[in-house]
Each structure stands twice: as structure tokens, then as C-alpha cells.
PDB file of C-alpha atoms and ligand atoms in Angstrom:
ATOM      1  CA  MET X1184       0.000   0.000   0.000  1.00 95.00           C
ATOM      2  CA  LEU X1185       1.367   3.398  -1.024  1.00 98.00           C
ATOM      3  CA  VAL X1186       1.265   6.401   1.297  1.00 98.00           C
ATOM      4  CA  GLN X1187       2.444   9.982   1.158  1.00 98.00           C
ATOM      5  CA  LEU X1188       3.771  11.896   4.147  1.00 98.00           C
ATOM      6  CA  ILE X1189       4.643  15.587   4.352  1.00 98.00           C
ATOM      7  CA  TYR X1190       6.305  17.340   7.273  1.00 98.00           C
ATOM      8  CA  ALA X1191       7.966  20.678   7.953  1.00 98.00           C
ATOM      9  CA  SER X1192      10.896  21.357  10.290  1.00 98.00           C
ATOM     10  CA  VAL X1193      13.455  24.010  11.151  1.00 97.00           C
ATOM     11  CA  GLY X1194      17.062  23.536  10.026  1.00 94.00           C
ATOM     12  CA  ASN X1195      19.769  23.961  12.618  1.00 91.00           C
ATOM     13  CA  ASN X1196      22.248  26.458  11.174  1.00 82.00           C
ATOM     14  CA  MET X1197      22.706  24.733   7.896  1.00 86.00           C
ATOM     15  CA  GLY X1198      24.647  25.997   4.901  1.00 90.00           C
ATOM     16  CA  ALA X1199      24.372  24.814   1.305  1.00 91.00           C
ATOM     17  CA  ALA X1200      27.042  22.138   1.744  1.00 94.00           C
ATOM     18  CA  ALA X1201      25.260  20.582   4.715  1.00 94.00           C
ATOM     19  CA  ILE X1202      21.968  20.525   2.812  1.00 95.00           C
ATOM     20  CA  ASN X1203      23.640  18.914  -0.194  1.00 94.00           C
ATOM     21  CA  THR X1204      24.962  16.199   2.127  1.00 96.00           C
ATOM     22  CA  ILE X1205      21.436  15.501   3.417  1.00 96.00           C
ATOM     23  CA  VAL X1206      20.091  15.304  -0.125  1.00 96.00           C
ATOM     24  CA  ALA X1207      22.856  12.908  -1.251  1.00 96.00           C
ATOM     25  CA  GLN X1208      22.407  10.699   1.816  1.00 96.00           C
ATOM     26  CA  GLY X1209      18.614  10.748   1.469  1.00 97.00           C
ATOM     27  CA  ARG X1210      18.741   9.866  -2.229  1.00 97.00           C
ATOM     28  CA  LYS X1211      20.938   6.858  -1.604  1.00 97.00           C
ATOM     29  CA  HIS X1212      18.736   5.514   1.208  1.00 97.00           C
ATOM     30  CA  ASN X1213      15.488   6.269  -0.589  1.00 98.00           C
ATOM     31  CA  LEU X1214      16.588   4.451  -3.742  1.00 97.00           C
ATOM     32  CA  GLU X1215      17.411   1.398  -1.643  1.00 98.00           C
ATOM     33  CA  ARG X1216      14.028   1.580   0.097  1.00 98.00           C
ATOM     34  CA  GLY X1217      11.710   2.338  -2.801  1.00 98.00           C
ATOM     35  CA  ILE X1218      10.991   5.786  -1.398  1.00 98.00           C
ATOM     36  CA  THR X1219      10.473   8.752  -3.706  1.00 98.00           C
ATOM     37  CA  GLY X1220      10.108  12.345  -2.597  1.00 97.00           C
ATOM     38  CA  VAL X1221      11.085  15.973  -2.589  1.00 97.00           C
ATOM     39  CA  LEU X1222      13.019  18.064  -0.070  1.00 97.00           C
ATOM     40  CA  CYS X1223      12.267  21.793  -0.189  1.00 96.00           C
ATOM     41  CA  HIS X1224      14.124  24.306   1.922  1.00 94.00           C
ATOM     42  CA  GLY X1225      14.216  28.058   2.357  1.00 93.00           C
ATOM     43  CA  TYR X1226      12.544  30.928   4.242  1.00 92.00           C
ATOM     44  CA  GLY X1227      13.651  29.219   7.479  1.00 88.00           C
ATOM     45  CA  ILE X1228      12.254  25.723   7.027  1.00 96.00           C
ATOM     46  CA  PHE X1229      12.515  22.297   5.463  1.00 97.00           C
ATOM     47  CA  LEU X1230       9.367  20.964   3.820  1.00 98.00           C
ATOM     48  CA  GLN X1231       9.668  17.343   2.770  1.00 98.00           C
ATOM     49  CA  ALA X1232       7.302  14.965   1.021  1.00 98.00           C
ATOM     50  CA  ILE X1233       8.058  11.245   0.913  1.00 98.00           C
ATOM     51  CA  GLU X1234       6.016   8.402  -0.513  1.00 98.00           C
ATOM     52  CA  GLY X1235       6.294   4.646  -0.749  1.00 98.00           C
ATOM     53  CA  GLU X1236       5.247   1.528   1.120  1.00 98.00           C
ATOM     54  CA  ARG X1237       3.568   2.481   4.398  1.00 98.00           C
ATOM     55  CA  ALA X1238       5.901   0.684   6.809  1.00 98.00           C
ATOM     56  CA  VAL X1239       8.969   2.034   4.994  1.00 98.00           C
ATOM     57  CA  VAL X1240       7.644   5.596   4.963  1.00 98.00           C
ATOM     58  CA  ASN X1241       6.899   5.348   8.690  1.00 98.00           C
ATOM     59  CA  GLN X1242      10.379   3.981   9.386  1.00 98.00           C
ATOM     60  CA  THR X1243      12.093   6.678   7.305  1.00 98.00           C
ATOM     61  CA  TYR X1244      10.103   9.443   8.988  1.00 98.00           C
ATOM     62  CA  ALA X1245      10.973   8.031  12.422  1.00 98.00           C
ATOM     63  CA  GLU X1246      14.678   8.168  11.503  1.00 98.00           C
ATOM     64  CA  VAL X1247      14.420  11.663  10.081  1.00 98.00           C
ATOM     65  CA  LEU X1248      12.741  12.866  13.298  1.00 98.00           C
ATOM     66  CA  GLN X1249      15.807  11.714  15.276  1.00 98.00           C
ATOM     67  CA  ASP X1250      18.172  13.743  13.091  1.00 97.00           C
ATOM     68  CA  GLU X1251      19.782  16.601  15.008  1.00 96.00           C
ATOM     69  CA  ARG X1252      20.348  18.666  11.885  1.00 96.00           C
ATOM     70  CA  HIS X1253      16.765  19.892  12.213  1.00 97.00           C
ATOM     71  CA  SER X1254      14.124  20.310  14.918  1.00 97.00           C
ATOM     72  CA  ASP X1255      10.513  21.323  15.582  1.00 97.00           C
ATOM     73  CA  ALA X1256       9.230  18.874  12.981  1.00 98.00           C
ATOM     74  CA  GLN X1257       5.478  18.822  12.490  1.00 98.00           C
ATOM     75  CA  LEU X1258       3.586  16.218  10.525  1.00 98.00           C
ATOM     76  CA  LEU X1259       1.459  18.143   8.033  1.00 98.00           C
ATOM     77  CA  TYR X1260      -0.100  15.473   5.855  1.00 98.00           C
ATOM     78  CA  PHE X1261      -0.397  11.684   5.668  1.00 98.00           C
ATOM     79  CA  ALA X1262      -2.585   9.791   3.190  1.00 98.00           C
ATOM     80  CA  GLU X1263      -2.950   6.563   1.282  1.00 98.00           C
ATOM     81  CA  VAL X1264      -2.573   7.135  -2.438  1.00 98.00           C
ATOM     82  CA  SER X1265      -3.215   5.011  -5.509  1.00 98.00           C
ATOM     83  CA  GLU X1266      -0.214   6.367  -7.391  1.00 97.00           C
ATOM     84  CA  ARG X1267       3.004   8.250  -6.721  1.00 98.00           C
ATOM     85  CA  SER X1268       3.406  11.978  -7.324  1.00 97.00           C
ATOM     86  CA  PHE X1269       7.233  12.109  -7.109  1.00 96.00           C
ATOM     87  CA  SER X1270       8.249   8.982  -8.997  1.00 95.00           C
ATOM     88  CA  ASN X1271      10.943  10.876 -10.933  1.00 92.00           C
ATOM     89  CA  TRP X1272      12.920  11.658  -7.796  1.00 95.00           C
ATOM     90  CA  ALA X1273      14.507   9.496  -5.105  1.00 96.00           C
ATOM     91  CA  LEU X1274      14.830  12.846  -3.378  1.00 96.00           C
ATOM     92  CA  GLY X1275      14.241  15.916  -5.521  1.00 95.00           C
ATOM     93  CA  HIS X1276      15.689  19.161  -4.223  1.00 94.00           C
ATOM     94  CA  VAL X1277      13.937  22.538  -4.293  1.00 94.00           C
ATOM     95  CA  LYS X1278      15.528  25.792  -3.133  1.00 93.00           C
ATOM     96  CA  LEU X1279      12.400  27.765  -2.330  1.00 92.00           C
ATOM     97  CA  GLU X1280      14.236  31.082  -2.318  1.00 90.00           C
ATOM     98  CA  LYS X1281      15.383  30.557  -5.914  1.00 89.00           C
ATOM     99  CA  LEU X1282      11.785  30.479  -7.123  1.00 88.00           C
ATOM    100  CA  ASN X1283       9.851  33.597  -7.983  1.00 83.00           C
ATOM    101  CA  ALA X1284       9.229  35.267  -4.632  1.00 71.00           C
ATOM    102  CA  PRO X1285       5.416  35.097  -4.705  1.00 79.00           C
ATOM    103  CA  PHE X1286       5.373  31.371  -5.471  1.00 89.00           C
ATOM    104  CA  VAL X1287       5.434  30.317  -1.823  1.00 92.00           C
ATOM    105  CA  LEU X1288       3.031  33.102  -0.882  1.00 93.00           C
ATOM    106  CA  LYS X1289       0.388  31.377  -2.966  1.00 94.00           C
ATOM    107  CA  TYR X1290       0.185  28.800  -0.151  1.00 95.00           C
ATOM    108  CA  VAL X1291       0.969  30.672   3.077  1.00 95.00           C
ATOM    109  CA  GLU X1292      -0.029  33.889   4.768  1.00 93.00           C
ATOM    110  CA  ARG X1293       3.457  35.315   5.267  1.00 92.00           C
ATOM    111  CA  LEU X1294       7.198  34.785   5.155  1.00 92.00           C
ATOM    112  CA  PRO X1295       9.448  33.651   6.761  1.00 92.00           C
ATOM    113  CA  LEU X1296       7.845  30.259   7.246  1.00 94.00           C
ATOM    114  CA  THR X1297       7.324  28.232  10.419  1.00 95.00           C
ATOM    115  CA  PRO X1298       6.159  24.595  10.545  1.00 96.00           C
ATOM    116  CA  SER X1299       3.045  25.625  12.539  1.00 95.00           C
ATOM    117  CA  GLN X1300       1.885  28.024   9.904  1.00 94.00           C
ATOM    118  CA  ILE X1301       1.558  25.611   6.958  1.00 96.00           C
ATOM    119  CA  SER X1302      -1.632  23.620   6.476  1.00 97.00           C
ATOM    120  CA  GLY X1303      -1.508  20.043   5.239  1.00 98.00           C
ATOM    121  CA  ALA X1304      -3.649  20.853   2.222  1.00 98.00           C
ATOM    122  CA  SER X1305      -1.436  23.818   1.279  1.00 97.00           C
ATOM    123  CA  ALA X1306       1.730  21.760   1.722  1.00 97.00           C
ATOM    124  CA  LYS X1307       0.381  19.068  -0.579  1.00 97.00           C
ATOM    125  CA  ALA X1308      -0.781  21.603  -3.167  1.00 97.00           C
ATOM    126  CA  MET X1309       2.600  23.358  -3.075  1.00 96.00           C
ATOM    127  CA  VAL X1310       4.680  20.232  -3.659  1.00 96.00           C
ATOM    128  CA  LEU X1311       2.373  19.136  -6.481  1.00 96.00           C
ATOM    129  CA  ASP X1312       2.718  22.609  -8.000  1.00 94.00           C
ATOM    130  CA  LEU X1313       6.527  22.328  -7.790  1.00 93.00           C
ATOM    131  CA  VAL X1314       6.438  18.990  -9.576  1.00 89.00           C
ATOM    132  CA  ALA X1315       4.074  20.294 -12.269  1.00 89.00           C
ATOM    133  CA  THR X1316       6.170  23.378 -12.953  1.00 86.00           C
ATOM    134  CA  ALA X1317       9.430  21.405 -13.213  1.00 72.00           C
ATOM    135  CA  ALA X1318      10.972  23.338 -10.337  1.00 73.00           C
ATOM    136  CA  VAL X1319      12.387  20.185  -8.752  1.00 76.00           C
ATOM    137  CA  GLY X1320      16.089  19.584  -9.304  1.00 73.00           C
ATOM    138  CA  HIS X1321      17.950  16.337 -10.054  1.00 61.00           C
ATOM    139  CA  ARG X1322      16.640  12.829 -10.305  1.00 48.00           C
TER     140      ARG X1322
HETATM  141  C1  FMN C2796      15.691  17.573   6.573  1.00 67.83           C
HETATM  142  C2  FMN C2796      16.181  16.154   6.473  1.00 67.83           C
HETATM  143  C3  FMN C2796      15.662  15.321   5.492  1.00 67.83           C
HETATM  144  C4  FMN C2796      16.089  13.996   5.377  1.00 67.83           C
HETATM  145  N1  FMN C2796      15.542  13.197   4.427  1.00 67.83           N
HETATM  146  C5  FMN C2796      15.899  11.889   4.361  1.00 67.83           C
HETATM  147  C6  FMN C2796      15.284  11.015   3.432  1.00 67.83           C
HETATM  148  O1  FMN C2796      14.432  11.392   2.622  1.00 67.83           O
HETATM  149  N2  FMN C2796      15.676   9.704   3.433  1.00 67.83           N
HETATM  150  C7  FMN C2796      16.627   9.242   4.284  1.00 67.83           C
HETATM  151  O2  FMN C2796      16.945   8.055   4.243  1.00 67.83           O
HETATM  152  N3  FMN C2796      17.234  10.055   5.162  1.00 67.83           N
HETATM  153  C8  FMN C2796      16.901  11.364   5.230  1.00 67.83           C
HETATM  154  N4  FMN C2796      17.510  12.189   6.133  1.00 67.83           N
HETATM  155  C9  FMN C2796      18.657  11.642   6.910  1.00 67.83           C
HETATM  156  C10 FMN C2796      18.211  10.807   8.077  1.00 67.83           C
HETATM  157  O3  FMN C2796      17.711  11.683   9.063  1.00 67.83           O
HETATM  158  C11 FMN C2796      19.389  10.036   8.679  1.00 67.83           C
HETATM  159  O4  FMN C2796      20.442  10.909   8.945  1.00 67.83           O
HETATM  160  C12 FMN C2796      19.921   9.002   7.766  1.00 67.83           C
HETATM  161  O5  FMN C2796      18.894   8.174   7.322  1.00 67.83           O
HETATM  162  C13 FMN C2796      20.965   8.169   8.534  1.00 67.83           C
HETATM  163  O6  FMN C2796      21.820   7.606   7.592  1.00 67.83           O
HETATM  164  P1  FMN C2796      23.057   6.693   8.045  1.00 67.83           P
HETATM  165  O7  FMN C2796      22.488   5.624   8.924  1.00 67.83           O
HETATM  166  O8  FMN C2796      23.617   6.206   6.749  1.00 67.83           O
HETATM  167  O9  FMN C2796      24.019   7.612   8.754  1.00 67.83           O
HETATM  168  C14 FMN C2796      17.093  13.506   6.261  1.00 67.83           C
HETATM  169  C15 FMN C2796      17.602  14.354   7.237  1.00 67.83           C
HETATM  170  C16 FMN C2796      17.167  15.669   7.351  1.00 67.83           C
HETATM  171  C17 FMN C2796      17.749  16.569   8.408  1.00 67.83           C
END
């Protein structure tokens, strides 16, 4: 059974190199586990969507929650799905601040972002919008 999970968290003083390390590590693990997803970051937060087999998604999220490179994670969205939305990416990478400034404002009231401020429905709509507009980097 396929599920999708989306959460938001706050990065702990992370530069571009540290984020690239997370993306590389995540891609490798996700490929091995049949997980696909997208990691967005910028305006003070991480916003990540992952999808795959339910037990594997739960396990991956549990591991990610333990990671000290971020904190204040909030689960925004969890649902069973009949098909994947991110099947092109083991872990796609989106730098939110490189997009046109108003893009993120389509889905939130204000910037910078906090995990508490983003609704599950908006988070899902935003990541689907990113996929549809080809704003997601790397396979
Ligand atoms: C914001 C963020 C997103 C992450 N995303 C993933 C992911 O999608 N898949 C994954 O396996 N690990 C991800 N990680 C890394 C895990 O938290 C954890 O460090 C890793 O699975 C441990 O790998 P290791 O046992 O090889 O050291 C992420 C970490 C952070 C901080």
C-alpha cells in the first residue's frame, strides 16, 4: 500500500554544503528503500514529502525525526494514495528562495515560514505545483 507523508521542520544552522549532504544521503537511502520524494528548503524551514510503502515511509520518517540537523518537525499530511506523485525523484531538491518570490506566498499567509503556519492541504498543493512546474532539481 502506497502512502504519502509531508512534514515541515526548522534547520539547525545549515549551509548549502550541509543541505547537499542531506540530499545525497537521502537519495541513496530512498533508492534502496523504494521511497520517492522531494526536499524543499528556504525561508527558514525544510518541507519534505516522501512516498512509498507504508511501513517504509513510517520507518524513514521516524529516523528523520531523530536527526539533530533539524528540529521542531510537524507532521502536516499523511494519506494513502493510488499512485506516486514524485516517482521521478529518489529525493528531488527545491531551493524555495530561488523560485519567484510570490510562489510560496500562494500557499501561506506570510514569510518567513514556520512549521506551525503551513496547512496540510497547502503543503500538498505546493509540492504538487513544484512537480508540475518542473521546479524540482535532479533525479
Ligand atoms: C531535513 C532532512 C531530510 C532527510 N531526508 C531523508 C530522506 O528522505 N531519506 C533518508 O533516508 N534520510 C533522510 N535524512 C537523513 C536521516 O535523518 C538520517 O540521517 C539518515 O537516514 C541516517 O543515515 P546513516 O544511517 O547512513 O548515517 C534527512 C535528514 C534531514 C535533516
